[in-house]
Coordinates of C-alpha atoms and ligand atoms in Angstrom, one line a residue:
M7 CA -85.8 206.1 59.4
L8 CA -87.2 202.7 60.0
V9 CA -90.7 201.9 58.8
I10 CA -92.6 199.0 60.5
E11 CA -95.9 197.4 59.6
K12 CA -98.1 195.0 61.3
I13 CA -97.3 191.3 61.0
S14 CA -99.4 188.3 61.7
Q15 CA -96.6 186.0 63.0
I16 CA -92.9 185.5 63.6
S17 CA -91.4 182.3 62.4
G18 CA -88.0 180.9 61.4
T19 CA -84.5 180.2 62.7
I20 CA -82.1 183.0 63.4
S21 CA -79.0 183.9 65.3
V22 CA -78.2 187.3 66.7
P23 CA -74.9 189.3 66.7
G24 CA -72.3 188.6 69.4
D25 CA -72.6 189.7 73.0
K26 CA -71.7 193.4 73.4
S27 CA -70.4 193.1 77.0
I28 CA -68.2 190.0 76.2
S29 CA -66.9 191.5 72.9
H30 CA -65.7 194.7 74.7
R31 CA -64.0 192.7 77.5
A32 CA -62.4 190.3 75.0
V33 CA -60.6 193.1 73.2
M34 CA -59.6 194.9 76.5
L35 CA -58.2 191.8 78.2
A36 CA -56.5 190.6 75.0
A37 CA -54.7 194.0 74.6
I38 CA -53.1 193.8 78.1
S39 CA -52.3 190.1 78.0
K40 CA -49.2 188.3 76.8
G41 CA -49.4 186.7 73.3
K42 CA -52.1 186.6 70.7
T43 CA -55.8 186.4 71.3
T44 CA -58.4 185.3 68.6
I45 CA -62.0 186.3 69.1
E46 CA -64.8 184.7 67.1
G47 CA -68.4 185.9 67.1
F48 CA -67.2 189.5 67.9
L49 CA -70.0 192.2 67.8
D50 CA -69.1 194.3 64.8
G51 CA -71.2 197.2 66.1
Q52 CA -70.2 200.8 66.7
D53 CA -69.8 200.5 70.5
C54 CA -67.3 197.6 70.3
L55 CA -65.5 199.3 67.3
S56 CA -65.0 202.3 69.7
T57 CA -63.1 200.0 72.0
V58 CA -61.0 198.6 69.2
S59 CA -60.0 202.1 68.0
C60 CA -59.1 203.3 71.5
F61 CA -56.7 200.3 71.9
R62 CA -55.2 200.8 68.4
A63 CA -54.5 204.4 69.5
M64 CA -52.4 203.0 72.4
G65 CA -50.3 200.9 70.0
V66 CA -52.2 197.6 70.1
Q67 CA -52.2 195.7 66.8
I68 CA -55.8 194.6 66.1
E69 CA -57.0 192.9 62.9
Q70 CA -60.7 192.9 62.7
Q71 CA -62.7 191.4 59.9
G72 CA -66.4 191.3 60.7
Q73 CA -66.8 188.9 63.6
R74 CA -63.2 187.7 63.7
V75 CA -60.6 189.7 65.6
E76 CA -57.0 189.0 66.2
V77 CA -55.2 191.0 69.0
E78 CA -51.5 191.1 69.5
G79 CA -51.3 191.5 73.3
R80 CA -48.8 193.9 74.6
G81 CA -48.7 192.7 78.2
L82 CA -49.9 194.6 81.3
A83 CA -47.3 197.4 80.9
G84 CA -47.2 197.5 77.1
L85 CA -49.8 200.2 76.2
Q86 CA -48.4 203.4 74.8
E87 CA -49.4 206.9 75.7
P88 CA -52.1 207.9 73.1
Q89 CA -51.1 210.9 71.0
D90 CA -54.7 212.2 70.9
I91 CA -57.9 212.1 72.8
L92 CA -59.5 208.6 73.0
D93 CA -63.1 208.6 71.8
A94 CA -65.5 206.1 73.3
G95 CA -68.4 207.3 71.1
N96 CA -71.7 206.3 72.6
S97 CA -70.3 203.5 74.6
G98 CA -70.5 203.6 78.4
T99 CA -68.8 200.3 78.7
T100 CA -65.8 201.6 76.7
M101 CA -65.5 204.7 78.8
R102 CA -65.9 203.2 82.2
L103 CA -63.9 200.0 81.8
L104 CA -61.1 201.8 79.9
S105 CA -60.9 204.4 82.7
G106 CA -60.0 201.5 85.0
I107 CA -57.2 200.3 82.7
L108 CA -55.9 203.9 82.1
A109 CA -55.8 204.5 85.8
G110 CA -53.1 201.8 85.9
Q111 CA -50.9 203.3 83.2
N112 CA -47.9 205.5 83.8
F113 CA -49.0 208.0 81.2
F114 CA -51.6 210.7 80.5
S115 CA -54.7 210.2 78.5
V116 CA -58.0 212.0 77.8
L117 CA -61.2 210.1 77.2
T118 CA -64.3 211.6 75.6
G119 CA -67.5 210.4 74.0
D120 CA -70.6 211.6 72.1
Q121 CA -73.1 214.1 73.4
S122 CA -75.0 211.4 75.3
L123 CA -72.0 209.8 76.9
R124 CA -70.7 213.2 78.0
Q125 CA -73.8 213.6 80.1
R126 CA -73.6 210.3 81.9
P127 CA -72.3 210.0 85.5
M128 CA -68.6 209.2 85.7
A129 CA -67.9 210.0 89.4
R130 CA -69.1 206.5 90.3
V131 CA -65.9 205.2 88.6
T132 CA -63.5 208.1 89.0
E133 CA -64.0 208.4 92.8
P134 CA -62.7 204.8 93.6
L135 CA -60.0 205.1 90.9
K136 CA -58.8 208.3 92.5
L137 CA -58.8 206.6 95.9
M138 CA -56.6 203.9 94.4
G139 CA -54.0 206.6 93.5
A140 CA -54.9 207.8 89.9
V141 CA -55.1 211.5 89.2
I142 CA -58.3 212.1 87.3
D143 CA -60.2 215.2 86.4
G144 CA -63.1 216.0 84.2
R145 CA -65.9 218.5 83.7
Q146 CA -67.9 219.4 86.9
S147 CA -65.1 218.3 89.2
G148 CA -64.5 215.0 87.5
Q149 CA -68.2 214.0 87.3
L150 CA -68.5 214.2 83.5
A151 CA -66.3 213.4 80.5
P152 CA -64.0 214.4 78.9
L153 CA -61.9 212.8 81.6
G154 CA -58.1 213.4 81.9
I155 CA -56.3 210.5 83.5
R156 CA -52.7 210.4 84.8
G157 CA -52.4 206.8 86.0
G158 CA -49.9 204.6 87.9
G159 CA -48.8 203.9 91.4
L160 CA -52.1 202.3 92.4
Q161 CA -52.9 200.6 95.7
G162 CA -55.7 198.0 96.1
I163 CA -58.9 199.1 97.8
T164 CA -62.1 197.6 99.1
W165 CA -65.0 199.5 97.6
E166 CA -68.6 199.3 98.4
T167 CA -70.7 200.6 95.5
P168 CA -74.3 201.7 96.2
V169 CA -75.3 200.7 92.6
A170 CA -75.2 197.2 91.2
S171 CA -73.3 198.1 88.0
A172 CA -70.9 195.9 86.0
Q173 CA -69.3 198.9 84.5
I174 CA -68.3 200.3 88.0
K175 CA -67.3 196.8 89.3
S176 CA -65.2 196.1 86.1
A177 CA -63.4 199.4 86.1
I178 CA -62.2 198.9 89.7
L179 CA -61.3 195.2 89.1
L180 CA -59.3 196.1 85.9
A181 CA -57.4 198.9 87.9
G182 CA -56.8 196.2 90.5
L183 CA -54.6 194.3 88.0
Y184 CA -52.2 197.3 88.3
A185 CA -52.5 197.8 92.1
S186 CA -50.4 196.6 94.9
G187 CA -52.2 194.1 97.1
Q188 CA -55.8 193.0 96.5
T189 CA -58.8 194.9 95.3
T190 CA -62.4 194.1 96.4
V191 CA -65.7 195.4 95.0
Q192 CA -68.8 194.9 97.0
E193 CA -72.2 195.5 95.3
P194 CA -75.7 195.5 96.6
A195 CA -76.7 192.7 94.1
I196 CA -74.6 190.8 91.6
S197 CA -74.4 192.6 88.3
R198 CA -73.3 190.8 85.1
D199 CA -70.1 188.9 85.8
H200 CA -68.5 188.6 82.4
T201 CA -65.3 190.4 83.6
E202 CA -64.8 188.0 86.5
R203 CA -65.3 185.0 84.3
M204 CA -63.1 186.3 81.5
L205 CA -60.3 187.4 83.9
A206 CA -60.3 183.8 85.3
G207 CA -60.1 182.5 81.7
F208 CA -57.0 184.7 81.1
G209 CA -55.3 183.2 84.2
I210 CA -56.1 185.8 86.9
Q211 CA -57.1 184.7 90.4
V212 CA -60.6 185.9 91.1
E213 CA -62.5 185.2 94.3
R214 CA -66.2 185.7 94.9
Q215 CA -67.8 185.8 98.4
G216 CA -71.5 186.6 98.2
T217 CA -71.8 189.9 96.3
A218 CA -68.1 190.8 96.8
V219 CA -65.4 190.0 94.2
T220 CA -61.6 190.2 94.8
V221 CA -58.7 190.2 92.3
R222 CA -55.0 190.2 92.7
P223 CA -52.5 191.4 90.1
G224 CA -51.2 188.6 87.8
I225 CA -50.2 187.9 84.3
L226 CA -52.8 187.5 81.6
E227 CA -52.2 185.0 78.8
G228 CA -53.7 185.3 75.3
Q229 CA -56.8 183.1 74.7
H230 CA -59.2 181.9 72.0
I231 CA -62.6 183.4 72.7
L232 CA -66.0 182.4 71.3
V233 CA -68.5 185.1 71.9
P234 CA -72.1 183.8 72.1
G235 CA -75.1 185.7 70.7
D236 CA -76.3 188.7 72.8
I237 CA -79.4 187.9 74.9
S238 CA -80.0 191.7 75.0
S239 CA -80.3 191.7 71.2
A240 CA -82.3 188.4 71.2
A241 CA -84.7 190.1 73.6
F242 CA -86.4 192.1 70.8
F243 CA -87.2 188.9 68.9
M244 CA -88.1 187.0 72.1
V245 CA -90.8 189.5 73.0
A246 CA -92.1 189.8 69.4
A247 CA -92.5 186.0 69.1
A248 CA -93.7 185.4 72.7
A249 CA -96.5 188.0 72.4
K250 CA -97.8 186.9 68.9
P251 CA -99.9 183.8 69.1
G252 CA -99.0 181.3 66.4
S253 CA -95.4 182.3 66.2
H254 CA -92.5 179.8 66.3
L255 CA -89.0 181.2 66.5
I256 CA -85.7 179.5 67.1
I257 CA -82.7 181.7 68.2
K258 CA -79.5 179.8 68.0
N259 CA -76.5 180.2 70.3
V260 CA -77.7 182.8 72.7
G261 CA -75.6 183.7 75.8
L262 CA -77.2 182.4 78.9
N263 CA -75.0 183.7 81.7
P264 CA -77.3 183.6 84.7
T265 CA -76.6 187.2 85.5
R266 CA -78.3 188.1 82.2
T267 CA -81.3 185.8 82.0
G268 CA -83.8 187.8 83.9
I269 CA -85.8 188.4 80.8
I270 CA -86.5 184.6 80.4
D271 CA -87.8 184.5 84.0
V272 CA -90.0 187.5 83.5
L273 CA -91.5 186.5 80.1
R274 CA -92.2 183.0 81.5
Q275 CA -93.9 184.6 84.5
M276 CA -96.0 186.5 82.0
G277 CA -97.1 183.2 80.4
A278 CA -94.5 183.0 77.5
D279 CA -93.5 179.6 76.1
I280 CA -89.7 179.6 76.0
E281 CA -87.6 176.5 75.9
I282 CA -83.8 176.1 76.0
E283 CA -82.0 173.4 74.1
N284 CA -78.3 172.4 73.5
L285 CA -77.2 174.1 76.7
R286 CA -73.4 174.3 76.5
S287 CA -70.5 176.3 78.0
F288 CA -67.3 177.7 76.6
G289 CA -64.7 180.0 78.1
G290 CA -66.8 180.1 81.3
E291 CA -69.9 181.4 79.6
E292 CA -73.1 179.4 79.1
A293 CA -75.0 179.4 75.8
G294 CA -77.9 177.6 74.2
D295 CA -80.6 177.6 71.6
M296 CA -83.9 179.3 72.5
I297 CA -87.3 178.1 71.2
I298 CA -90.2 180.6 71.5
R299 CA -93.8 179.8 70.8
G300 CA -96.3 182.7 70.7
A301 CA -98.9 182.9 73.5
S302 CA -101.1 185.4 75.3
L303 CA -99.2 187.3 78.0
T304 CA -100.4 188.6 81.3
G305 CA -99.1 191.6 83.3
T306 CA -96.5 191.1 86.0
E307 CA -94.3 192.8 88.6
I308 CA -90.6 193.4 88.0
N309 CA -88.8 194.6 91.2
S310 CA -85.3 195.7 92.2
E311 CA -84.0 192.2 92.9
I312 CA -84.3 191.1 89.3
V313 CA -83.5 194.5 87.7
P314 CA -79.7 194.0 87.4
R315 CA -80.3 190.7 85.5
L316 CA -82.5 192.5 82.9
I317 CA -81.4 196.1 83.0
D318 CA -81.1 196.6 79.2
E319 CA -84.3 194.7 78.5
I320 CA -86.7 197.0 80.3
P321 CA -87.7 199.0 77.2
V322 CA -88.7 195.9 75.3
L323 CA -90.3 194.4 78.4
A324 CA -92.4 197.5 78.6
V325 CA -93.6 196.6 75.1
A326 CA -94.4 193.1 76.3
A327 CA -96.4 194.6 79.1
A328 CA -98.3 196.9 76.7
L329 CA -99.5 193.7 74.9
A330 CA -100.2 191.7 78.0
D331 CA -103.5 191.4 79.8
G332 CA -103.5 193.3 83.1
V333 CA -101.2 195.8 84.9
T334 CA -97.4 195.6 84.9
Y335 CA -95.3 197.4 87.5
I336 CA -91.6 197.9 87.0
R337 CA -89.8 199.2 90.1
G338 CA -86.2 199.7 91.3
A339 CA -85.1 200.7 87.8
G340 CA -83.9 204.3 88.4
E341 CA -80.6 203.5 86.7
L342 CA -82.5 203.6 83.4
K343 CA -82.5 207.4 83.7
V344 CA -78.7 207.5 83.1
K345 CA -78.4 205.1 80.2
E346 CA -77.9 206.1 76.5
S347 CA -81.1 208.2 77.0
N348 CA -83.4 208.6 80.0
R349 CA -85.0 205.3 79.1
L350 CA -88.0 205.5 81.5
A351 CA -89.0 208.9 80.0
A352 CA -88.2 207.9 76.4
I353 CA -90.1 204.6 76.4
A354 CA -93.1 206.1 78.3
S355 CA -93.4 209.1 75.9
E356 CA -93.0 207.1 72.7
L357 CA -95.2 204.1 73.7
R358 CA -97.9 206.6 74.6
K359 CA -97.8 207.9 71.0
L360 CA -98.5 204.3 69.9
G361 CA -101.6 204.2 72.1
V362 CA -100.2 202.5 75.2
Q363 CA -101.4 203.4 78.7
I364 CA -98.1 203.9 80.4
T365 CA -97.0 206.1 83.3
E366 CA -93.5 206.9 84.4
L367 CA -92.9 206.3 88.1
S368 CA -90.0 207.7 90.2
D369 CA -88.0 204.6 89.6
G370 CA -89.9 202.6 87.1
L371 CA -93.1 202.3 84.9
E372 CA -96.7 201.3 85.3
I373 CA -98.3 199.8 82.2
H374 CA -101.9 198.9 81.6
G375 CA -102.7 196.3 79.0
P376 CA -103.7 195.1 76.6
N377 CA -103.7 198.1 74.3
Q378 CA -105.0 198.7 70.8
I379 CA -101.6 199.7 69.3
R380 CA -101.8 202.3 66.5
G381 CA -99.0 203.2 64.2
A382 CA -97.4 206.7 64.7
A383 CA -94.3 208.7 64.1
V384 CA -91.9 208.0 67.0
N385 CA -88.4 208.9 68.0
S386 CA -85.4 206.8 69.2
Y387 CA -83.9 209.5 71.3
H388 CA -80.7 208.4 69.6
D389 CA -80.9 205.3 71.8
H390 CA -80.4 201.9 70.1
R391 CA -82.6 200.0 72.5
I392 CA -85.4 202.5 72.4
A393 CA -85.4 202.3 68.6
M394 CA -85.6 198.5 68.6
A395 CA -88.2 198.3 71.3
L396 CA -90.4 200.7 69.4
A397 CA -89.9 198.6 66.2
V398 CA -91.2 195.5 68.1
C399 CA -94.3 197.5 69.3
G400 CA -94.8 198.6 65.6
L401 CA -95.2 194.9 64.6
F402 CA -98.5 194.9 66.6
A403 CA -99.8 198.3 65.4
E404 CA -102.6 199.1 63.0
G405 CA -101.0 201.3 60.4
K406 CA -97.4 202.3 59.9
T407 CA -94.9 203.1 62.6
T408 CA -92.0 205.2 61.6
I409 CA -89.0 205.5 63.8
A410 CA -86.9 208.6 63.3
D411 CA -83.1 208.5 64.0
S412 CA -83.0 204.7 63.8
G413 CA -79.3 204.6 62.5
C414 CA -78.3 204.3 66.2
I415 CA -79.4 200.6 66.0
D416 CA -76.0 199.9 64.6
I417 CA -74.5 200.7 68.0
S418 CA -75.4 197.2 69.2
F419 CA -77.3 195.4 66.4
P420 CA -76.2 196.0 62.8
G421 CA -78.6 194.1 60.5
F422 CA -81.6 194.3 62.9
G423 CA -84.1 195.5 60.2
E424 CA -83.1 192.8 57.7
L425 CA -83.4 190.1 60.3
L426 CA -86.8 191.3 61.3
L427 CA -87.9 191.1 57.6
Q428 CA -86.6 187.6 57.4
I429 CA -88.9 186.3 60.2
A430 CA -91.9 188.5 59.8
R431 CA -94.9 186.7 58.3
Ligands
S3P29 C1 -72.7 196.8 80.8 C2 -73.3 197.0 82.0 C3 -74.6 197.6 82.2 C4 -75.4 197.6 80.9 C5 -74.6 198.0 79.7 C6 -73.4 197.1 79.5 C7 -71.4 196.1 80.7 O1 -74.4 198.9 82.6 O2 -76.5 198.5 81.0 O3 -75.4 198.0 78.5 O4 -71.0 195.6 79.6 O5 -70.7 196.1 81.8 P1 -74.3 199.3 84.2 O6 -73.1 198.6 84.6 O7 -74.1 200.8 84.2 O8 -75.5 198.8 84.8

């Protein structure tokens, strides 16, 4: 249980743990490349550790000590048939991206996950992989995990996905490394493009044309990867500092890949004072230091065009909206219903307990602010981002806020509570 009390300001200089999406991909691409890969800044959180343990179960030697990881690549065809079921835990990225790699293997594997992951839609990934030639089954005709995959003999496809999702896109592109010919994924809007950037860094030819990406099979060579801080983790501190007048927070080394920076645009639109310094780029990924000064925020509109660039930040943006003056509408965010929890329902129900005027819409949220936040007992729904968003709201509440089932924060942000204490004044 996490107990949060009201603070008067946020100040200090911090850094946040490594980017979750980049950490997963670094281990996956390293495992199927030739030679050794070293990863620094790796996210030592439960989700990425699920990826590490799945690859170890397929014979990949991985040394992990905190944020430093060394992977002995086994080459494209070097993975071994796992002797037991692979467990992706709570991690959708592990299950979906790994399905793409497993579809390319000449062996049988079974992938499962925790109670939440076993409820999340998998047909969006298994359908195109089956079309490429993999034999895949799962509960409810292959829609839900556990998934059984007999891979191999793939042909490239052109796949148009109705949802902008980096997990779908990446699964198909990774399978494309094992397919004859070329593989193209076309999405309605560009989702995070870490897979494309990292594949190019490992030596694979990747072409982008508008919202379509194409890969051809090739050989991946081991790399040295520096993972920047995760903007989705920084988001909780960004909102806390931005909405608390008098605050001054520096967050060092935050990933600023433009497919992820929607939160900066929206907070600025709401009146937040955010500056970026020391902008740099390594391994095809931008990063920089963020300076946030507290201000009064105003309500805004978040619509479907920007949603893919801030998909994981919507729970904490709902908190920013609760503190802002005026109405905020979030639309085009129906995908939030199939995340680690139904995030629209979860955040609406728990913020209401804290005194926020919030209504769940069919594909979004309507939030009226500012609200007199009052401490209450709330629940995380076993969803790390819901737990942390509620903690941020608790910083503005009269009285104590207690968040039950907060252990799930370790999924993406071990040390969140300690870091909060460090900067709360
Ligand atoms: C992720 C993609 C997003 C995001 C998730 C991580 C990734 O999911 O919500 O936390 O690493 O590819 P979708 O691709 O389903 O939108």
